[in-house]
């Protein structure tokens, strides 16, 4: 029988809906032990009990330490982490970025609290455990399991505010699915990057583009002394011309500027030559990042900045690694 370490961190999967008010709230203790089937031997540890919007990088660093310690334990075959869904993809990617995972590490959560009709917590948890115990789950990076699907941390995102099938990998699809007894896999994501885990992440902000937007936000962030900037550009990687002066000032202040698309899938490229088009951004020195959304690109940039200020190395880390599945 496989031995799985389960680490709980809070989120809706551990919350209850108040029958009088209908408000979903954290509770003391949770009912997850009663959901376990006996297909694996589970050792459960409550790491914290927080709604996921309350999590900090310090929390993620602590969780990473727990995961590493358990991965080093020869008694443990795999790890399951329960987590709030709002920021689950960020924690999954953070772990993916800072771990060289030889054993399965699987995150899951629930869109409905444990006492709501049709709660997805029990099924997701049992599926996550089955995935962590599956022979094919090792060596595929950190995984995320929801609604019988297995997703790679790098590609998955929460796409719906309330649907049980909120978690999707818009660009490449799930990497596998969970059958009655085990998970089976369609493809393997790119090998993980394994960055040193900094105790303190550097301050990186995200600016999302919108029509007729000027540089005020970027200029404000420069005055705050930020270390890095991620821009969620239009389409293939274009911004309003009125954002260009701010981007120039950020680059002039030695702040690395990373470009992702607000589309959520597809690549950013130096296709358009007009002012604010991808070509003009590339010429300015903006770094292009593909297959990561804004929050994940922020995590990668904040991690890189904690270990290097070498802009060429940072550019390589974004542009040389295309993140496509194998
Ligand atoms: N707001 C909740 C959280 O992320 C949502 C959830 O867990 O589904 O903690």
PDB file of C-alpha atoms in Angstrom, residues 56-285:
ATOM      1  CA  UNK A  56       1.866  35.044   1.781  1.00  0.00           C
ATOM      2  CA  UNK A  57       5.197  34.080   0.222  1.00  0.00           C
ATOM      3  CA  UNK A  58       6.359  33.315   3.771  1.00  0.00           C
ATOM      4  CA  UNK A  59       3.536  30.720   3.979  1.00  0.00           C
ATOM      5  CA  UNK A  60       4.585  29.229   0.645  1.00  0.00           C
ATOM      6  CA  UNK A  61       8.187  29.031   1.812  1.00  0.00           C
ATOM      7  CA  UNK A  62       7.086  27.206   4.950  1.00  0.00           C
ATOM      8  CA  UNK A  63       4.950  24.805   2.900  1.00  0.00           C
ATOM      9  CA  UNK A  64       7.859  24.175   0.525  1.00  0.00           C
ATOM     10  CA  UNK A  65      10.037  23.241   3.508  1.00  0.00           C
ATOM     11  CA  UNK A  66       7.410  20.734   4.683  1.00  0.00           C
ATOM     12  CA  UNK A  67       7.094  19.250   1.199  1.00  0.00           C
ATOM     13  CA  UNK A  68      10.878  18.906   0.830  1.00  0.00           C
ATOM     14  CA  UNK A  69      11.242  17.261   4.245  1.00  0.00           C
ATOM     15  CA  UNK A  70       8.538  14.734   3.362  1.00  0.00           C
ATOM     16  CA  UNK A  71       9.956  14.043  -0.091  1.00  0.00           C
ATOM     17  CA  UNK A  72      13.269  13.197   1.570  1.00  0.00           C
ATOM     18  CA  UNK A  73      11.538  10.686   3.858  1.00  0.00           C
ATOM     19  CA  UNK A  74      11.922   7.193   2.368  1.00  0.00           C
ATOM     20  CA  UNK A  75       8.695   6.188   4.151  1.00  0.00           C
ATOM     21  CA  UNK A  76       6.653   8.609   1.999  1.00  0.00           C
ATOM     22  CA  UNK A  77       5.649   7.730  -1.587  1.00  0.00           C
ATOM     23  CA  UNK A  78       3.800  10.919  -2.481  1.00  0.00           C
ATOM     24  CA  UNK A  79       2.292  14.143  -1.166  1.00  0.00           C
ATOM     25  CA  UNK A  80      -1.221  15.590  -1.377  1.00  0.00           C
ATOM     26  CA  UNK A  81      -1.850  19.217  -0.430  1.00  0.00           C
ATOM     27  CA  UNK A  82      -5.346  20.601   0.149  1.00  0.00           C
ATOM     28  CA  UNK A  83      -5.636  24.308  -0.595  1.00  0.00           C
ATOM     29  CA  UNK A  84      -8.076  27.133  -1.317  1.00  0.00           C
ATOM     30  CA  UNK A  85      -8.873  27.381  -4.995  1.00  0.00           C
ATOM     31  CA  UNK A  86      -8.370  31.150  -5.416  1.00  0.00           C
ATOM     32  CA  UNK A  87      -4.571  31.027  -5.371  1.00  0.00           C
ATOM     33  CA  UNK A  88      -4.034  27.283  -5.749  1.00  0.00           C
ATOM     34  CA  UNK A  89      -2.415  27.603  -9.173  1.00  0.00           C
ATOM     35  CA  UNK A  90       0.139  30.048  -7.742  1.00  0.00           C
ATOM     36  CA  UNK A  91       1.137  27.762  -4.878  1.00  0.00           C
ATOM     37  CA  UNK A  92       1.287  24.799  -7.274  1.00  0.00           C
ATOM     38  CA  UNK A  93       3.559  26.739  -9.647  1.00  0.00           C
ATOM     39  CA  UNK A  94       5.702  28.088  -6.781  1.00  0.00           C
ATOM     40  CA  UNK A  95       6.296  24.511  -5.594  1.00  0.00           C
ATOM     41  CA  UNK A  96       6.903  23.341  -9.155  1.00  0.00           C
ATOM     42  CA  UNK A  97       9.526  26.058  -9.629  1.00  0.00           C
ATOM     43  CA  UNK A  98      11.417  25.262  -6.448  1.00  0.00           C
ATOM     44  CA  UNK A  99      11.302  21.479  -6.301  1.00  0.00           C
ATOM     45  CA  UNK A 100      12.948  18.759  -8.233  1.00  0.00           C
ATOM     46  CA  UNK A 101      10.121  16.303  -7.847  1.00  0.00           C
ATOM     47  CA  UNK A 102      10.943  12.626  -8.111  1.00  0.00           C
ATOM     48  CA  UNK A 103       7.807  11.627  -6.183  1.00  0.00           C
ATOM     49  CA  UNK A 104       4.277  12.843  -6.933  1.00  0.00           C
ATOM     50  CA  UNK A 105       3.154  16.128  -5.348  1.00  0.00           C
ATOM     51  CA  UNK A 106      -0.553  16.798  -5.962  1.00  0.00           C
ATOM     52  CA  UNK A 107      -2.711  19.781  -4.990  1.00  0.00           C
ATOM     53  CA  UNK A 108      -6.473  19.820  -4.767  1.00  0.00           C
ATOM     54  CA  UNK A 109      -9.311  21.784  -3.187  1.00  0.00           C
ATOM     55  CA  UNK A 110     -13.049  22.258  -3.490  1.00  0.00           C
ATOM     56  CA  UNK A 111     -15.374  24.770  -5.095  1.00  0.00           C
ATOM     57  CA  UNK A 112     -18.140  23.910  -2.582  1.00  0.00           C
ATOM     58  CA  UNK A 113     -17.668  23.721   1.161  1.00  0.00           C
ATOM     59  CA  UNK A 114     -17.901  20.394   2.933  1.00  0.00           C
ATOM     60  CA  UNK A 115     -21.541  20.779   4.081  1.00  0.00           C
ATOM     61  CA  UNK A 116     -22.954  22.090   0.762  1.00  0.00           C
ATOM     62  CA  UNK A 117     -25.000  19.762  -1.418  1.00  0.00           C
ATOM     63  CA  UNK A 118     -22.808  18.253  -4.116  1.00  0.00           C
ATOM     64  CA  UNK A 119     -19.584  19.240  -2.396  1.00  0.00           C
ATOM     65  CA  UNK A 120     -16.678  18.297  -4.624  1.00  0.00           C
ATOM     66  CA  UNK A 121     -14.182  18.083  -1.727  1.00  0.00           C
ATOM     67  CA  UNK A 122     -14.440  14.340  -1.011  1.00  0.00           C
ATOM     68  CA  UNK A 123     -14.124  13.261  -4.663  1.00  0.00           C
ATOM     69  CA  UNK A 124     -11.288  15.679  -5.380  1.00  0.00           C
ATOM     70  CA  UNK A 125      -9.400  14.539  -2.304  1.00  0.00           C
ATOM     71  CA  UNK A 126      -9.764  10.847  -3.043  1.00  0.00           C
ATOM     72  CA  UNK A 127      -8.777  11.471  -6.686  1.00  0.00           C
ATOM     73  CA  UNK A 128      -5.728  13.463  -5.591  1.00  0.00           C
ATOM     74  CA  UNK A 129      -4.653  10.612  -3.315  1.00  0.00           C
ATOM     75  CA  UNK A 130      -5.164   8.078  -6.131  1.00  0.00           C
ATOM     76  CA  UNK A 131      -3.087  10.276  -8.412  1.00  0.00           C
ATOM     77  CA  UNK A 132      -0.284  10.604  -5.858  1.00  0.00           C
ATOM     78  CA  UNK A 133      -0.303   6.799  -5.541  1.00  0.00           C
ATOM     79  CA  UNK A 134      -0.282   6.203  -9.321  1.00  0.00           C
ATOM     80  CA  UNK A 135       2.856   4.836 -10.955  1.00  0.00           C
ATOM     81  CA  UNK A 136       2.764   7.378 -13.813  1.00  0.00           C
ATOM     82  CA  UNK A 137       2.509  10.460 -11.587  1.00  0.00           C
ATOM     83  CA  UNK A 138       6.196  10.771 -10.707  1.00  0.00           C
ATOM     84  CA  UNK A 139       8.473  12.989 -12.774  1.00  0.00           C
ATOM     85  CA  UNK A 140       5.677  15.166 -14.181  1.00  0.00           C
ATOM     86  CA  UNK A 141       6.193  18.128 -11.891  1.00  0.00           C
ATOM     87  CA  UNK A 142       3.665  19.349  -9.365  1.00  0.00           C
ATOM     88  CA  UNK A 143       0.134  18.253 -10.301  1.00  0.00           C
ATOM     89  CA  UNK A 144      -3.332  19.680  -9.694  1.00  0.00           C
ATOM     90  CA  UNK A 145      -6.382  17.398  -9.546  1.00  0.00           C
ATOM     91  CA  UNK A 146     -10.008  18.557  -9.917  1.00  0.00           C
ATOM     92  CA  UNK A 147     -13.084  16.905 -11.395  1.00  0.00           C
ATOM     93  CA  UNK A 148     -11.303  13.683 -12.438  1.00  0.00           C
ATOM     94  CA  UNK A 149      -8.678  15.636 -14.374  1.00  0.00           C
ATOM     95  CA  UNK A 150      -4.953  15.913 -13.726  1.00  0.00           C
ATOM     96  CA  UNK A 151      -3.294  19.199 -14.683  1.00  0.00           C
ATOM     97  CA  UNK A 152       0.313  20.408 -14.728  1.00  0.00           C
ATOM     98  CA  UNK A 153       1.000  23.239 -12.263  1.00  0.00           C
ATOM     99  CA  UNK A 154       2.482  25.340 -15.045  1.00  0.00           C
ATOM    100  CA  UNK A 155      -0.547  25.217 -17.306  1.00  0.00           C
ATOM    101  CA  UNK A 156      -3.552  25.085 -14.977  1.00  0.00           C
ATOM    102  CA  UNK A 157      -5.723  28.049 -14.034  1.00  0.00           C
ATOM    103  CA  UNK A 158      -9.014  28.738 -12.270  1.00  0.00           C
ATOM    104  CA  UNK A 159     -11.392  29.760 -15.060  1.00  0.00           C
ATOM    105  CA  UNK A 160     -14.787  30.057 -13.375  1.00  0.00           C
ATOM    106  CA  UNK A 161     -15.878  31.663 -10.111  1.00  0.00           C
ATOM    107  CA  UNK A 162     -18.168  28.842  -8.982  1.00  0.00           C
ATOM    108  CA  UNK A 163     -18.319  25.940 -11.452  1.00  0.00           C
ATOM    109  CA  UNK A 164     -17.047  22.612 -10.182  1.00  0.00           C
ATOM    110  CA  UNK A 165     -15.110  22.310 -13.452  1.00  0.00           C
ATOM    111  CA  UNK A 166     -13.353  25.617 -12.933  1.00  0.00           C
ATOM    112  CA  UNK A 167      -9.797  24.273 -13.246  1.00  0.00           C
ATOM    113  CA  UNK A 168      -8.580  24.065 -16.836  1.00  0.00           C
ATOM    114  CA  UNK A 169      -5.329  24.093 -18.760  1.00  0.00           C
ATOM    115  CA  UNK A 170      -6.509  26.332 -21.615  1.00  0.00           C
ATOM    116  CA  UNK A 171      -3.511  25.882 -23.870  1.00  0.00           C
ATOM    117  CA  UNK A 172      -2.608  22.195 -23.677  1.00  0.00           C
ATOM    118  CA  UNK A 173      -5.468  20.543 -21.784  1.00  0.00           C
ATOM    119  CA  UNK A 174      -5.211  18.212 -18.789  1.00  0.00           C
ATOM    120  CA  UNK A 175      -2.154  15.958 -18.748  1.00  0.00           C
ATOM    121  CA  UNK A 176      -4.249  13.012 -17.591  1.00  0.00           C
ATOM    122  CA  UNK A 177      -7.401  11.880 -15.857  1.00  0.00           C
ATOM    123  CA  UNK A 178      -8.370   9.811 -12.846  1.00  0.00           C
ATOM    124  CA  UNK A 179      -9.995   6.435 -13.345  1.00  0.00           C
ATOM    125  CA  UNK A 180     -11.666   4.437 -10.581  1.00  0.00           C
ATOM    126  CA  UNK A 181      -8.380   3.172  -9.197  1.00  0.00           C
ATOM    127  CA  UNK A 182      -5.568   5.300 -10.617  1.00  0.00           C
ATOM    128  CA  UNK A 183      -4.555   8.235 -12.759  1.00  0.00           C
ATOM    129  CA  UNK A 184      -3.504   7.733 -16.373  1.00  0.00           C
ATOM    130  CA  UNK A 185      -1.526  10.276 -18.366  1.00  0.00           C
ATOM    131  CA  UNK A 186      -1.760  11.648 -21.923  1.00  0.00           C
ATOM    132  CA  UNK A 187       1.477  13.626 -22.043  1.00  0.00           C
ATOM    133  CA  UNK A 188       4.363  14.965 -19.991  1.00  0.00           C
ATOM    134  CA  UNK A 189       4.909  18.668 -19.301  1.00  0.00           C
ATOM    135  CA  UNK A 190       8.378  20.149 -19.901  1.00  0.00           C
ATOM    136  CA  UNK A 191      10.965  19.166 -17.284  1.00  0.00           C
ATOM    137  CA  UNK A 192      10.690  21.336 -14.214  1.00  0.00           C
ATOM    138  CA  UNK A 193      12.931  24.256 -13.521  1.00  0.00           C
ATOM    139  CA  UNK A 194      14.500  23.943 -10.102  1.00  0.00           C
ATOM    140  CA  UNK A 195      15.351  27.374  -8.712  1.00  0.00           C
ATOM    141  CA  UNK A 196      16.771  27.953  -5.259  1.00  0.00           C
ATOM    142  CA  UNK A 197      13.926  28.922  -2.943  1.00  0.00           C
ATOM    143  CA  UNK A 198      14.595  32.385  -1.575  1.00  0.00           C
ATOM    144  CA  UNK A 199      13.497  33.072   2.003  1.00  0.00           C
ATOM    145  CA  UNK A 200      12.337  36.457   0.749  1.00  0.00           C
ATOM    146  CA  UNK A 201      10.832  37.116  -2.670  1.00  0.00           C
ATOM    147  CA  UNK A 202      11.460  40.443  -4.432  1.00  0.00           C
ATOM    148  CA  UNK A 203       8.614  42.885  -5.067  1.00  0.00           C
ATOM    149  CA  UNK A 204       7.127  42.333  -8.508  1.00  0.00           C
ATOM    150  CA  UNK A 205       3.850  43.894  -9.632  1.00  0.00           C
ATOM    151  CA  UNK A 206       1.453  43.066 -12.456  1.00  0.00           C
ATOM    152  CA  UNK A 207      -0.067  45.735 -14.689  1.00  0.00           C
ATOM    153  CA  UNK A 208      -2.920  44.559 -16.898  1.00  0.00           C
ATOM    154  CA  UNK A 209      -3.476  46.479 -20.109  1.00  0.00           C
ATOM    155  CA  UNK A 210      -6.853  47.975 -21.073  1.00  0.00           C
ATOM    156  CA  UNK A 211      -7.945  50.261 -23.841  1.00  0.00           C
ATOM    157  CA  UNK A 212      -6.747  53.902 -23.591  1.00  0.00           C
ATOM    158  CA  UNK A 213      -4.576  53.250 -20.539  1.00  0.00           C
ATOM    159  CA  UNK A 214      -1.721  55.612 -19.720  1.00  0.00           C
ATOM    160  CA  UNK A 215       1.540  55.175 -17.802  1.00  0.00           C
ATOM    161  CA  UNK A 216       0.320  56.484 -14.412  1.00  0.00           C
ATOM    162  CA  UNK A 217       0.313  53.072 -12.729  1.00  0.00           C
ATOM    163  CA  UNK A 218       3.788  52.150 -13.982  1.00  0.00           C
ATOM    164  CA  UNK A 219       5.161  55.562 -12.970  1.00  0.00           C
ATOM    165  CA  UNK A 220       3.690  55.137  -9.487  1.00  0.00           C
ATOM    166  CA  UNK A 221       5.262  51.674  -9.174  1.00  0.00           C
ATOM    167  CA  UNK A 222       8.668  53.050 -10.198  1.00  0.00           C
ATOM    168  CA  UNK A 223       8.446  55.613  -7.379  1.00  0.00           C
ATOM    169  CA  UNK A 224       7.684  52.728  -4.972  1.00  0.00           C
ATOM    170  CA  UNK A 225      11.033  51.148  -5.855  1.00  0.00           C
ATOM    171  CA  UNK A 226       9.680  47.862  -7.211  1.00  0.00           C
ATOM    172  CA  UNK A 227      12.161  45.234  -8.385  1.00  0.00           C
ATOM    173  CA  UNK A 228      10.250  43.868 -11.374  1.00  0.00           C
ATOM    174  CA  UNK A 229       7.172  44.389 -13.518  1.00  0.00           C
ATOM    175  CA  UNK A 230       4.920  41.965 -15.391  1.00  0.00           C
ATOM    176  CA  UNK A 231       2.696  43.411 -18.105  1.00  0.00           C
ATOM    177  CA  UNK A 232      -0.388  41.497 -19.208  1.00  0.00           C
ATOM    178  CA  UNK A 233      -0.472  42.757 -22.782  1.00  0.00           C
ATOM    179  CA  UNK A 234      -3.236  42.613 -25.392  1.00  0.00           C
ATOM    180  CA  UNK A 235      -3.332  39.714 -27.855  1.00  0.00           C
ATOM    181  CA  UNK A 236       0.021  38.629 -29.225  1.00  0.00           C
ATOM    182  CA  UNK A 237       1.858  41.087 -26.976  1.00  0.00           C
ATOM    183  CA  UNK A 238       0.831  44.678 -27.666  1.00  0.00           C
ATOM    184  CA  UNK A 239       0.155  47.643 -25.374  1.00  0.00           C
ATOM    185  CA  UNK A 240      -1.430  51.091 -25.839  1.00  0.00           C
ATOM    186  CA  UNK A 241       1.162  53.608 -27.127  1.00  0.00           C
ATOM    187  CA  UNK A 242       0.484  55.669 -23.999  1.00  0.00           C
ATOM    188  CA  UNK A 243       2.017  52.862 -21.892  1.00  0.00           C
ATOM    189  CA  UNK A 244       5.328  53.027 -23.775  1.00  0.00           C
ATOM    190  CA  UNK A 245       6.755  56.056 -21.892  1.00  0.00           C
ATOM    191  CA  UNK A 246       6.193  54.261 -18.552  1.00  0.00           C
ATOM    192  CA  UNK A 247       7.758  51.034 -19.841  1.00  0.00           C
ATOM    193  CA  UNK A 248      10.768  53.017 -21.145  1.00  0.00           C
ATOM    194  CA  UNK A 249      11.154  54.685 -17.737  1.00  0.00           C
ATOM    195  CA  UNK A 250      10.938  51.308 -15.944  1.00  0.00           C
ATOM    196  CA  UNK A 251      13.614  49.790 -18.181  1.00  0.00           C
ATOM    197  CA  UNK A 252      15.703  52.971 -17.759  1.00  0.00           C
ATOM    198  CA  UNK A 253      15.447  52.441 -13.983  1.00  0.00           C
ATOM    199  CA  UNK A 254      16.847  48.901 -14.446  1.00  0.00           C
ATOM    200  CA  UNK A 255      13.538  47.231 -13.629  1.00  0.00           C
ATOM    201  CA  UNK A 256      13.091  44.032 -15.655  1.00  0.00           C
ATOM    202  CA  UNK A 257       9.791  44.156 -17.576  1.00  0.00           C
ATOM    203  CA  UNK A 258       8.237  40.800 -18.515  1.00  0.00           C
ATOM    204  CA  UNK A 259       5.457  40.515 -21.084  1.00  0.00           C
ATOM    205  CA  UNK A 260       2.645  37.930 -20.996  1.00  0.00           C
ATOM    206  CA  UNK A 261      -0.664  37.999 -22.851  1.00  0.00           C
ATOM    207  CA  UNK A 262      -3.941  38.748 -21.117  1.00  0.00           C
ATOM    208  CA  UNK A 263      -5.507  36.219 -23.555  1.00  0.00           C
ATOM    209  CA  UNK A 264      -4.449  33.349 -21.294  1.00  0.00           C
ATOM    210  CA  UNK A 265      -3.233  31.119 -24.108  1.00  0.00           C
ATOM    211  CA  UNK A 266      -1.068  31.478 -27.198  1.00  0.00           C
ATOM    212  CA  UNK A 267       2.371  33.080 -27.430  1.00  0.00           C
ATOM    213  CA  UNK A 268       3.519  36.682 -27.192  1.00  0.00           C
ATOM    214  CA  UNK A 269       5.651  37.621 -30.174  1.00  0.00           C
ATOM    215  CA  UNK A 270       7.360  40.613 -31.796  1.00  0.00           C
ATOM    216  CA  UNK A 271       4.858  40.592 -34.641  1.00  0.00           C
ATOM    217  CA  UNK A 272       3.503  44.132 -34.755  1.00  0.00           C
ATOM    218  CA  UNK A 273       5.749  47.058 -35.618  1.00  0.00           C
ATOM    219  CA  UNK A 274       3.447  49.953 -34.635  1.00  0.00           C
ATOM    220  CA  UNK A 275       4.110  52.000 -31.471  1.00  0.00           C
ATOM    221  CA  UNK A 276       3.227  49.707 -28.542  1.00  0.00           C
ATOM    222  CA  UNK A 277       3.319  46.598 -30.772  1.00  0.00           C
ATOM    223  CA  UNK A 278       5.367  43.545 -29.761  1.00  0.00           C
ATOM    224  CA  UNK A 279       8.213  44.504 -32.098  1.00  0.00           C
ATOM    225  CA  UNK A 280       8.654  47.922 -30.479  1.00  0.00           C
ATOM    226  CA  UNK A 281       8.487  46.311 -26.992  1.00  0.00           C
ATOM    227  CA  UNK A 282      11.191  43.816 -27.927  1.00  0.00           C
ATOM    228  CA  UNK A 283      13.397  46.622 -29.207  1.00  0.00           C
ATOM    229  CA  UNK A 284      12.971  48.411 -25.877  1.00  0.00           C
ATOM    230  CA  UNK A 285      14.275  45.364 -24.013  1.00  0.00           C
TER     231      UNK A 285
END
